[in-house]
Amino acid sequence: MNFIENIQFVNIIEFLGTFAFAISGVRLASTKNFDLFGAFTIGFVTAIGGGTLRDLFIGVTPFWMLNPVYLWATLLALLFVLLFKTKVVKLKYTFFLFDSIGLGLFVVVGAEKTLSMGFEPWVAVIMGTITGSFGGMLRDVLITEIPLIFRKEIYALACVIGAVFFTVAYVLGLNIVVNEILTASIVIIIRILAVKFHWHLPILKGEKQKQ
Amino acid sequence: MNFIENIQFVNIIEFLGTFAFAISGVRLASTKNFDLFGAFTIGFVTAIGGGTLRDLFIGVTPFWMLNPVYLWATLLALLFVLLFKTKVVKLKYTFFLFDSIGLGLFVVVGAEKTLSMGFEPWVAVIMGTITGSFGGMLRDVLITEIPLIFRKEIYALACVIGAVFFTVAYVLGLNIVVNEILTASIVIIIRILAVKFHWHLPILKGEKQKQ
Amino acid sequence: MNFIENIQFVNIIEFLGTFAFAISGVRLASTKNFDLFGAFTIGFVTAIGGGTLRDLFIGVTPFWMLNPVYLWATLLALLFVLLFKTKVVKLKYTFFLFDSIGLGLFVVVGAEKTLSMGFEPWVAVIMGTITGSFGGMLRDVLITEIPLIFRKEIYALACVIGAVFFTVAYVLGLNIVVNEILTASIVIIIRILAVKFHWHLPILKGEKQKQ
């Protein structure tokens, strides 16, 4: 992924995004009274889970095994929650912003990496979505809560729209850096508007089904 | 897998099986009041989860990333449940039949693909079973219910018996098409008889164990 | 892994470790009234889950697909629990010892295999820990309980310390057999002392977080 290695700015954003994702995992773990190891693991899974699934699916070594920065970002997140517990709550809008920026970047990375491996565009859309949203899903499974993403988050929709935009623009030949910036912005804006205006997808009202 | 690409009839059966598996996932998601994205994801995981695990284990690209038909089958299942909610309940015997046929085919595909990769016969038995039954297990984990398959379904046993039959017959040199048809029939018949006559495996009565 | 194939003693220990891990899975399954298939699956996942995740991450075929001994160890564990239910409870200190010895060996295998694939030392530490401790985590997720390892077990810490020791000693050029024996002993001793003296990691007391 030389597009990432070459752009220092993206590195910083990626670090902040990983940090923000890990913070959300560590905080959730602390509500369950997990120990330090549990909190670290949940934070790490939240931050790298989506990208790990993507890498297993497209057949490459999980990205976090090639660069320890994701480990450091998670350790820092754990330390941060331990030291500044009250501050974390007060800073929730800052973290929401980091989290949204991270989401935008993760979608871009997921779709672009998949396309660069020669998979078809519709696979890139799925992988962009998985990269952005399945870390939180794995986190919820590990703490045995029904994944939030299945019920009321607009997370997934922001990922899908962003991934579709990126992939279509990529196929149409848009300049890659412009495409990256536009896609990330779209994801971030949808995510922020969705939370502000309580957007959500229609809920399926089910029959009371006996298995 | 040219044995599948060459047989149009199998393609249709596979589509119906995927559709039926996805329907079961979408319906279960609707009982949990999931949104559209959640229902789609659960339907997709139910349909392709077992084969995906198999493909990761045998070291090939997950099958659904090479052909969008599984995606379409799941979208159709979601649409179907939305449009014909009452009809789905009335059609439950039809879906049970599709589901059983799909199960039979999934077991065949799982065992045959594994053998064609050069793994030993006992690995093929495990992979046939995983292909048929682990999609439902992943579905249950995602909705945080104890997997049905561990408690009262005969699903797993039908898969194991079918996979053992296919593998033994394959090693003995039985004609592959005959073997495919016989194996699928065995799985389907065991599944139907098991539901009709309430067959189930012995339950382990446990000590009240404190961890 | 010729270091394992060449040392018969390690083979026996590995079998006992797998057996002990599987016993713990089967017993837990029996407290949930799982059927035979469910109990076997939970036992197998407990025994091979950590090593399977490691092998998927480092990009090799899961170890248990290359040698049926792990399957036999799990079947034996299932049989053992069925036949000697009361005895299993009485023998709990014996099983605790097997389990600890297995843990020590699994950490060694995990770290050594990862280093032999050319990954960096810090990756080996993670993979040693995953090999030793994530089978139990997968077991708990499958029975929809919050993984024990996140809350009060010292399991994980014993793995981390052992994996760090092995990796540092490996990089420093310590004789491999000496390293294997020392590392396994360290893991076993920490595990035993931790249970005896109720050692545990600090717990994160969380804000009552609304998602």
mmCIF file with all atom_site columns, C-alpha atoms in Angstrom, chain C residues 4-171:
data_model
loop_
_atom_site.group_PDB
_atom_site.id
_atom_site.type_symbol
_atom_site.label_atom_id
_atom_site.label_alt_id
_atom_site.label_comp_id
_atom_site.label_asym_id
_atom_site.label_entity_id
_atom_site.label_seq_id
_atom_site.pdbx_PDB_ins_code
_atom_site.Cartn_x
_atom_site.Cartn_y
_atom_site.Cartn_z
_atom_site.occupancy
_atom_site.B_iso_or_equiv
_atom_site.pdbx_formal_charge
_atom_site.auth_seq_id
_atom_site.auth_comp_id
_atom_site.auth_asym_id
_atom_site.auth_atom_id
_atom_site.pdbx_PDB_model_num
ATOM 1   C CA . ILE C 1 4   ? 8.165   -31.432 17.562 1.00 0.00 ? 4   ILE C CA 1
ATOM 2   C CA . GLU C 1 5   ? 8.291   -34.368 15.193 1.00 0.00 ? 5   GLU C CA 1
ATOM 3   C CA . ASN C 1 6   ? 11.725  -35.286 16.467 1.00 0.00 ? 6   ASN C CA 1
ATOM 4   C CA . ILE C 1 7   ? 10.933  -35.229 20.139 1.00 0.00 ? 7   ILE C CA 1
ATOM 5   C CA . GLN C 1 8   ? 8.618   -38.041 21.115 1.00 0.00 ? 8   GLN C CA 1
ATOM 6   C CA . PHE C 1 9   ? 8.302   -36.690 24.642 1.00 0.00 ? 9   PHE C CA 1
ATOM 7   C CA . VAL C 1 10  ? 6.835   -33.458 23.268 1.00 0.00 ? 10  VAL C CA 1
ATOM 8   C CA . ASN C 1 11  ? 4.344   -35.483 21.215 1.00 0.00 ? 11  ASN C CA 1
ATOM 9   C CA . ILE C 1 12  ? 3.041   -37.157 24.349 1.00 0.00 ? 12  ILE C CA 1
ATOM 10  C CA . ILE C 1 13  ? 2.828   -33.839 26.198 1.00 0.00 ? 13  ILE C CA 1
ATOM 11  C CA . GLU C 1 14  ? 1.029   -32.270 23.246 1.00 0.00 ? 14  GLU C CA 1
ATOM 12  C CA . PHE C 1 15  ? -1.490  -35.113 23.185 1.00 0.00 ? 15  PHE C CA 1
ATOM 13  C CA . LEU C 1 16  ? -2.082  -34.746 26.922 1.00 0.00 ? 16  LEU C CA 1
ATOM 14  C CA . GLY C 1 17  ? -2.426  -30.975 26.581 1.00 0.00 ? 17  GLY C CA 1
ATOM 15  C CA . THR C 1 18  ? -4.936  -31.302 23.737 1.00 0.00 ? 18  THR C CA 1
ATOM 16  C CA . PHE C 1 19  ? -6.792  -33.952 25.742 1.00 0.00 ? 19  PHE C CA 1
ATOM 17  C CA . ALA C 1 20  ? -6.934  -31.696 28.823 1.00 0.00 ? 20  ALA C CA 1
ATOM 18  C CA . PHE C 1 21  ? -8.088  -28.651 26.813 1.00 0.00 ? 21  PHE C CA 1
ATOM 19  C CA . ALA C 1 22  ? -10.776 -30.790 25.127 1.00 0.00 ? 22  ALA C CA 1
ATOM 20  C CA . ILE C 1 23  ? -11.912 -32.171 28.499 1.00 0.00 ? 23  ILE C CA 1
ATOM 21  C CA . SER C 1 24  ? -12.490 -28.614 29.745 1.00 0.00 ? 24  SER C CA 1
ATOM 22  C CA . GLY C 1 25  ? -14.559 -27.834 26.633 1.00 0.00 ? 25  GLY C CA 1
ATOM 23  C CA . VAL C 1 26  ? -16.633 -31.012 26.835 1.00 0.00 ? 26  VAL C CA 1
ATOM 24  C CA . ARG C 1 27  ? -17.339 -30.489 30.535 1.00 0.00 ? 27  ARG C CA 1
ATOM 25  C CA . LEU C 1 28  ? -18.465 -26.925 29.929 1.00 0.00 ? 28  LEU C CA 1
ATOM 26  C CA . ALA C 1 29  ? -20.691 -28.123 27.057 1.00 0.00 ? 29  ALA C CA 1
ATOM 27  C CA . SER C 1 30  ? -22.246 -30.705 29.358 1.00 0.00 ? 30  SER C CA 1
ATOM 28  C CA . THR C 1 31  ? -23.267 -27.969 31.820 1.00 0.00 ? 31  THR C CA 1
ATOM 29  C CA . LYS C 1 32  ? -25.256 -26.433 28.934 1.00 0.00 ? 32  LYS C CA 1
ATOM 30  C CA . ASN C 1 33  ? -26.914 -29.748 28.039 1.00 0.00 ? 33  ASN C CA 1
ATOM 31  C CA . PHE C 1 34  ? -25.346 -29.857 24.577 1.00 0.00 ? 34  PHE C CA 1
ATOM 32  C CA . ASP C 1 35  ? -25.694 -33.018 22.527 1.00 0.00 ? 35  ASP C CA 1
ATOM 33  C CA . LEU C 1 36  ? -22.767 -35.262 21.541 1.00 0.00 ? 36  LEU C CA 1
ATOM 34  C CA . PHE C 1 37  ? -21.982 -33.252 18.404 1.00 0.00 ? 37  PHE C CA 1
ATOM 35  C CA . GLY C 1 38  ? -22.077 -29.974 20.317 1.00 0.00 ? 38  GLY C CA 1
ATOM 36  C CA . ALA C 1 39  ? -19.858 -31.333 23.080 1.00 0.00 ? 39  ALA C CA 1
ATOM 37  C CA . PHE C 1 40  ? -17.348 -32.684 20.566 1.00 0.00 ? 40  PHE C CA 1
ATOM 38  C CA . THR C 1 41  ? -17.279 -29.395 18.651 1.00 0.00 ? 41  THR C CA 1
ATOM 39  C CA . ILE C 1 42  ? -16.782 -27.301 21.796 1.00 0.00 ? 42  ILE C CA 1
ATOM 40  C CA . GLY C 1 43  ? -14.049 -29.672 22.983 1.00 0.00 ? 43  GLY C CA 1
ATOM 41  C CA . PHE C 1 44  ? -12.304 -29.511 19.617 1.00 0.00 ? 44  PHE C CA 1
ATOM 42  C CA . VAL C 1 45  ? -12.547 -25.722 19.348 1.00 0.00 ? 45  VAL C CA 1
ATOM 43  C CA . THR C 1 46  ? -11.148 -25.322 22.868 1.00 0.00 ? 46  THR C CA 1
ATOM 44  C CA . ALA C 1 47  ? -8.198  -27.556 22.012 1.00 0.00 ? 47  ALA C CA 1
ATOM 45  C CA . ILE C 1 48  ? -7.345  -26.295 18.513 1.00 0.00 ? 48  ILE C CA 1
ATOM 46  C CA . GLY C 1 49  ? -8.956  -22.835 18.302 1.00 0.00 ? 49  GLY C CA 1
ATOM 47  C CA . GLY C 1 50  ? -5.933  -20.790 19.375 1.00 0.00 ? 50  GLY C CA 1
ATOM 48  C CA . GLY C 1 51  ? -3.520  -22.601 17.068 1.00 0.00 ? 51  GLY C CA 1
ATOM 49  C CA . THR C 1 52  ? -6.015  -22.353 14.199 1.00 0.00 ? 52  THR C CA 1
ATOM 50  C CA . LEU C 1 53  ? -6.276  -18.562 14.511 1.00 0.00 ? 53  LEU C CA 1
ATOM 51  C CA . ARG C 1 54  ? -2.458  -18.387 14.631 1.00 0.00 ? 54  ARG C CA 1
ATOM 52  C CA . ASP C 1 55  ? -2.099  -20.519 11.492 1.00 0.00 ? 55  ASP C CA 1
ATOM 53  C CA . LEU C 1 56  ? -4.674  -18.440 9.580  1.00 0.00 ? 56  LEU C CA 1
ATOM 54  C CA . PHE C 1 57  ? -2.828  -15.268 10.610 1.00 0.00 ? 57  PHE C CA 1
ATOM 55  C CA . ILE C 1 58  ? 0.640   -16.524 9.653  1.00 0.00 ? 58  ILE C CA 1
ATOM 56  C CA . GLY C 1 59  ? -0.736  -17.998 6.431  1.00 0.00 ? 59  GLY C CA 1
ATOM 57  C CA . VAL C 1 60  ? -0.279  -21.768 6.773  1.00 0.00 ? 60  VAL C CA 1
ATOM 58  C CA . THR C 1 61  ? -2.715  -24.690 6.774  1.00 0.00 ? 61  THR C CA 1
ATOM 59  C CA . PRO C 1 62  ? -4.220  -25.175 10.254 1.00 0.00 ? 62  PRO C CA 1
ATOM 60  C CA . PHE C 1 63  ? -2.036  -27.744 12.043 1.00 0.00 ? 63  PHE C CA 1
ATOM 61  C CA . TRP C 1 64  ? -4.883  -30.125 12.927 1.00 0.00 ? 64  TRP C CA 1
ATOM 62  C CA . MET C 1 65  ? -5.669  -30.684 9.217  1.00 0.00 ? 65  MET C CA 1
ATOM 63  C CA . LEU C 1 66  ? -2.252  -32.315 8.742  1.00 0.00 ? 66  LEU C CA 1
ATOM 64  C CA . ASN C 1 67  ? -2.390  -34.868 11.557 1.00 0.00 ? 67  ASN C CA 1
ATOM 65  C CA . PRO C 1 68  ? -5.502  -36.602 12.943 1.00 0.00 ? 68  PRO C CA 1
ATOM 66  C CA . VAL C 1 69  ? -4.047  -36.928 16.443 1.00 0.00 ? 69  VAL C CA 1
ATOM 67  C CA . TYR C 1 70  ? -5.929  -33.825 17.668 1.00 0.00 ? 70  TYR C CA 1
ATOM 68  C CA . LEU C 1 71  ? -9.197  -35.320 16.477 1.00 0.00 ? 71  LEU C CA 1
ATOM 69  C CA . TRP C 1 72  ? -8.473  -38.555 18.346 1.00 0.00 ? 72  TRP C CA 1
ATOM 70  C CA . ALA C 1 73  ? -7.490  -36.669 21.508 1.00 0.00 ? 73  ALA C CA 1
ATOM 71  C CA . THR C 1 74  ? -10.848 -34.837 21.403 1.00 0.00 ? 74  THR C CA 1
ATOM 72  C CA . LEU C 1 75  ? -12.857 -38.023 20.740 1.00 0.00 ? 75  LEU C CA 1
ATOM 73  C CA . LEU C 1 76  ? -11.028 -39.673 23.642 1.00 0.00 ? 76  LEU C CA 1
ATOM 74  C CA . ALA C 1 77  ? -11.850 -36.683 25.857 1.00 0.00 ? 77  ALA C CA 1
ATOM 75  C CA . LEU C 1 78  ? -15.539 -36.960 24.926 1.00 0.00 ? 78  LEU C CA 1
ATOM 76  C CA . LEU C 1 79  ? -15.530 -40.695 25.658 1.00 0.00 ? 79  LEU C CA 1
ATOM 77  C CA . PHE C 1 80  ? -13.699 -40.116 28.918 1.00 0.00 ? 80  PHE C CA 1
ATOM 78  C CA . VAL C 1 81  ? -16.252 -37.570 30.165 1.00 0.00 ? 81  VAL C CA 1
ATOM 79  C CA . LEU C 1 82  ? -19.125 -39.884 29.149 1.00 0.00 ? 82  LEU C CA 1
ATOM 80  C CA . LEU C 1 83  ? -17.652 -42.939 30.907 1.00 0.00 ? 83  LEU C CA 1
ATOM 81  C CA . PHE C 1 84  ? -16.009 -41.457 33.981 1.00 0.00 ? 84  PHE C CA 1
ATOM 82  C CA . LYS C 1 85  ? -18.126 -38.457 34.795 1.00 0.00 ? 85  LYS C CA 1
ATOM 83  C CA . THR C 1 86  ? -17.603 -38.619 38.555 1.00 0.00 ? 86  THR C CA 1
ATOM 84  C CA . LYS C 1 87  ? -13.956 -39.514 38.115 1.00 0.00 ? 87  LYS C CA 1
ATOM 85  C CA . VAL C 1 88  ? -13.380 -36.385 36.019 1.00 0.00 ? 88  VAL C CA 1
ATOM 86  C CA . VAL C 1 89  ? -14.497 -34.224 38.930 1.00 0.00 ? 89  VAL C CA 1
ATOM 87  C CA . LYS C 1 90  ? -12.298 -36.152 41.383 1.00 0.00 ? 90  LYS C CA 1
ATOM 88  C CA . LEU C 1 91  ? -9.329  -35.929 39.023 1.00 0.00 ? 91  LEU C CA 1
ATOM 89  C CA . LYS C 1 92  ? -9.612  -32.186 38.685 1.00 0.00 ? 92  LYS C CA 1
ATOM 90  C CA . TYR C 1 93  ? -6.095  -31.509 39.978 1.00 0.00 ? 93  TYR C CA 1
ATOM 91  C CA . THR C 1 94  ? -4.669  -33.996 37.476 1.00 0.00 ? 94  THR C CA 1
ATOM 92  C CA . PHE C 1 95  ? -6.534  -32.245 34.662 1.00 0.00 ? 95  PHE C CA 1
ATOM 93  C CA . PHE C 1 96  ? -5.452  -28.860 35.929 1.00 0.00 ? 96  PHE C CA 1
ATOM 94  C CA . LEU C 1 97  ? -1.867  -30.094 35.694 1.00 0.00 ? 97  LEU C CA 1
ATOM 95  C CA . PHE C 1 98  ? -2.353  -31.462 32.128 1.00 0.00 ? 98  PHE C CA 1
ATOM 96  C CA . ASP C 1 99  ? -4.059  -28.227 31.192 1.00 0.00 ? 99  ASP C CA 1
ATOM 97  C CA . SER C 1 100 ? -1.176  -26.134 32.533 1.00 0.00 ? 100 SER C CA 1
ATOM 98  C CA . ILE C 1 101 ? 1.423   -28.327 30.830 1.00 0.00 ? 101 ILE C CA 1
ATOM 99  C CA . GLY C 1 102 ? -0.536  -28.086 27.565 1.00 0.00 ? 102 GLY C CA 1
ATOM 100 C CA . LEU C 1 103 ? -0.682  -24.309 27.968 1.00 0.00 ? 103 LEU C CA 1
ATOM 101 C CA . GLY C 1 104 ? 3.087   -24.119 28.380 1.00 0.00 ? 104 GLY C CA 1
ATOM 102 C CA . LEU C 1 105 ? 3.655   -26.223 25.283 1.00 0.00 ? 105 LEU C CA 1
ATOM 103 C CA . PHE C 1 106 ? 1.112   -24.338 23.190 1.00 0.00 ? 106 PHE C CA 1
ATOM 104 C CA . VAL C 1 107 ? 2.824   -21.021 23.960 1.00 0.00 ? 107 VAL C CA 1
ATOM 105 C CA . VAL C 1 108 ? 6.192   -22.470 22.919 1.00 0.00 ? 108 VAL C CA 1
ATOM 106 C CA . VAL C 1 109 ? 4.791   -23.955 19.704 1.00 0.00 ? 109 VAL C CA 1
ATOM 107 C CA . GLY C 1 110 ? 2.991   -20.720 18.835 1.00 0.00 ? 110 GLY C CA 1
ATOM 108 C CA . ALA C 1 111 ? 5.974   -18.430 19.327 1.00 0.00 ? 111 ALA C CA 1
ATOM 109 C CA . GLU C 1 112 ? 8.483   -20.796 17.700 1.00 0.00 ? 112 GLU C CA 1
ATOM 110 C CA . LYS C 1 113 ? 6.350   -21.486 14.613 1.00 0.00 ? 113 LYS C CA 1
ATOM 111 C CA . THR C 1 114 ? 5.825   -17.751 14.105 1.00 0.00 ? 114 THR C CA 1
ATOM 112 C CA . LEU C 1 115 ? 9.538   -16.952 14.419 1.00 0.00 ? 115 LEU C CA 1
ATOM 113 C CA . SER C 1 116 ? 10.397  -19.806 12.034 1.00 0.00 ? 116 SER C CA 1
ATOM 114 C CA . MET C 1 117 ? 8.121   -18.156 9.437  1.00 0.00 ? 117 MET C CA 1
ATOM 115 C CA . GLY C 1 118 ? 10.251  -15.009 9.610  1.00 0.00 ? 118 GLY C CA 1
ATOM 116 C CA . PHE C 1 119 ? 7.854   -12.699 11.443 1.00 0.00 ? 119 PHE C CA 1
ATOM 117 C CA . GLU C 1 120 ? 9.218   -10.104 13.825 1.00 0.00 ? 120 GLU C CA 1
ATOM 118 C CA . PRO C 1 121 ? 9.679   -10.974 17.525 1.00 0.00 ? 121 PRO C CA 1
ATOM 119 C CA . TRP C 1 122 ? 6.703   -8.907  18.760 1.00 0.00 ? 122 TRP C CA 1
ATOM 120 C CA . VAL C 1 123 ? 4.436   -10.864 16.374 1.00 0.00 ? 123 VAL C CA 1
ATOM 121 C CA . ALA C 1 124 ? 5.729   -14.104 17.946 1.00 0.00 ? 124 ALA C CA 1
ATOM 122 C CA . VAL C 1 125 ? 4.748   -12.825 21.396 1.00 0.00 ? 125 VAL C CA 1
ATOM 123 C CA . ILE C 1 126 ? 1.201   -12.166 20.177 1.00 0.00 ? 126 ILE C CA 1
ATOM 124 C CA . MET C 1 127 ? 0.972   -15.538 18.413 1.00 0.00 ? 127 MET C CA 1
ATOM 125 C CA . GLY C 1 128 ? 2.295   -17.434 21.457 1.00 0.00 ? 128 GLY C CA 1
ATOM 126 C CA . THR C 1 129 ? -0.382  -15.757 23.554 1.00 0.00 ? 129 THR C CA 1
ATOM 127 C CA . ILE C 1 130 ? -3.116  -16.430 20.988 1.00 0.00 ? 130 ILE C CA 1
ATOM 128 C CA . THR C 1 131 ? -2.077  -20.096 20.673 1.00 0.00 ? 131 THR C CA 1
ATOM 129 C CA . GLY C 1 132 ? -2.300  -20.604 24.413 1.00 0.00 ? 132 GLY C CA 1
ATOM 130 C CA . SER C 1 133 ? -5.349  -18.589 25.291 1.00 0.00 ? 133 SER C CA 1
ATOM 131 C CA . PHE C 1 134 ? -7.740  -18.012 22.363 1.00 0.00 ? 134 PHE C CA 1
ATOM 132 C CA . GLY C 1 135 ? -9.125  -21.556 22.213 1.00 0.00 ? 135 GLY C CA 1
ATOM 133 C CA . GLY C 1 136 ? -10.812 -20.928 25.540 1.00 0.00 ? 136 GLY C CA 1
ATOM 134 C CA . MET C 1 137 ? -12.027 -17.551 24.294 1.00 0.00 ? 137 MET C CA 1
ATOM 135 C CA . LEU C 1 138 ? -13.654 -19.095 21.201 1.00 0.00 ? 138 LEU C CA 1
ATOM 136 C CA . ARG C 1 139 ? -15.201 -21.792 23.439 1.00 0.00 ? 139 ARG C CA 1
ATOM 137 C CA . ASP C 1 140 ? -16.812 -19.110 25.617 1.00 0.00 ? 140 ASP C CA 1
ATOM 138 C CA . VAL C 1 141 ? -18.090 -17.147 22.603 1.00 0.00 ? 141 VAL C CA 1
ATOM 139 C CA . LEU C 1 142 ? -19.706 -20.317 21.187 1.00 0.00 ? 142 LEU C CA 1
ATOM 140 C CA . ILE C 1 143 ? -21.574 -20.958 24.431 1.00 0.00 ? 143 ILE C CA 1
ATOM 141 C CA . THR C 1 144 ? -22.390 -17.205 24.593 1.00 0.00 ? 144 THR C CA 1
ATOM 142 C CA . GLU C 1 145 ? -20.658 -16.525 27.868 1.00 0.00 ? 145 GLU C CA 1
ATOM 143 C CA . ILE C 1 146 ? -18.382 -13.542 28.338 1.00 0.00 ? 146 ILE C CA 1
ATOM 144 C CA . PRO C 1 147 ? -14.898 -15.020 27.902 1.00 0.00 ? 147 PRO C CA 1
ATOM 145 C CA . LEU C 1 148 ? -13.477 -15.962 31.304 1.00 0.00 ? 148 LEU C CA 1
ATOM 146 C CA . ILE C 1 149 ? -10.052 -14.884 30.120 1.00 0.00 ? 149 ILE C CA 1
ATOM 147 C CA . PHE C 1 150 ? -11.180 -11.239 29.980 1.00 0.00 ? 150 PHE C CA 1
ATOM 148 C CA . ARG C 1 151 ? -12.274 -11.171 33.578 1.00 0.00 ? 151 ARG C CA 1
ATOM 149 C CA . LYS C 1 152 ? -10.430 -13.232 36.121 1.00 0.00 ? 152 LYS C CA 1
ATOM 150 C CA . GLU C 1 153 ? -8.120  -15.778 34.573 1.00 0.00 ? 153 GLU C CA 1
ATOM 151 C CA . ILE C 1 154 ? -4.381  -15.279 34.773 1.00 0.00 ? 154 ILE C CA 1
ATOM 152 C CA . TYR C 1 155 ? -4.113  -17.615 31.772 1.00 0.00 ? 155 TYR C CA 1
ATOM 153 C CA . ALA C 1 156 ? -3.369  -14.752 29.436 1.00 0.00 ? 156 ALA C CA 1
ATOM 154 C CA . LEU C 1 157 ? -0.648  -13.206 31.592 1.00 0.00 ? 157 LEU C CA 1
ATOM 155 C CA . ALA C 1 158 ? 1.154   -16.562 31.923 1.00 0.00 ? 158 ALA C CA 1
ATOM 156 C CA . CYS C 1 159 ? 1.059   -16.813 28.115 1.00 0.00 ? 159 CYS C CA 1
ATOM 157 C CA . VAL C 1 160 ? 2.339   -13.270 27.576 1.00 0.00 ? 160 VAL C CA 1
ATOM 158 C CA . ILE C 1 161 ? 5.240   -13.650 30.029 1.00 0.00 ? 161 ILE C CA 1
ATOM 159 C CA . GLY C 1 162 ? 6.157   -17.059 28.611 1.00 0.00 ? 162 GLY C CA 1
ATOM 160 C CA . ALA C 1 163 ? 5.972   -15.812 25.025 1.00 0.00 ? 163 ALA C CA 1
ATOM 161 C CA . VAL C 1 164 ? 8.109   -12.741 25.825 1.00 0.00 ? 164 VAL C CA 1
ATOM 162 C CA . PHE C 1 165 ? 10.715  -14.944 27.552 1.00 0.00 ? 165 PHE C CA 1
ATOM 163 C CA . PHE C 1 166 ? 10.853  -17.444 24.679 1.00 0.00 ? 166 PHE C CA 1
ATOM 164 C CA . THR C 1 167 ? 11.140  -14.734 22.028 1.00 0.00 ? 167 THR C CA 1
ATOM 165 C CA . VAL C 1 168 ? 13.849  -12.745 23.817 1.00 0.00 ? 168 VAL C CA 1
ATOM 166 C CA . ALA C 1 169 ? 15.851  -15.917 24.548 1.00 0.00 ? 169 ALA C CA 1
ATOM 167 C CA . TYR C 1 170 ? 15.397  -17.031 20.916 1.00 0.00 ? 170 TYR C CA 1
ATOM 168 C CA . VAL C 1 171 ? 16.683  -13.700 19.588 1.00 0.00 ? 171 VAL C CA 1
#
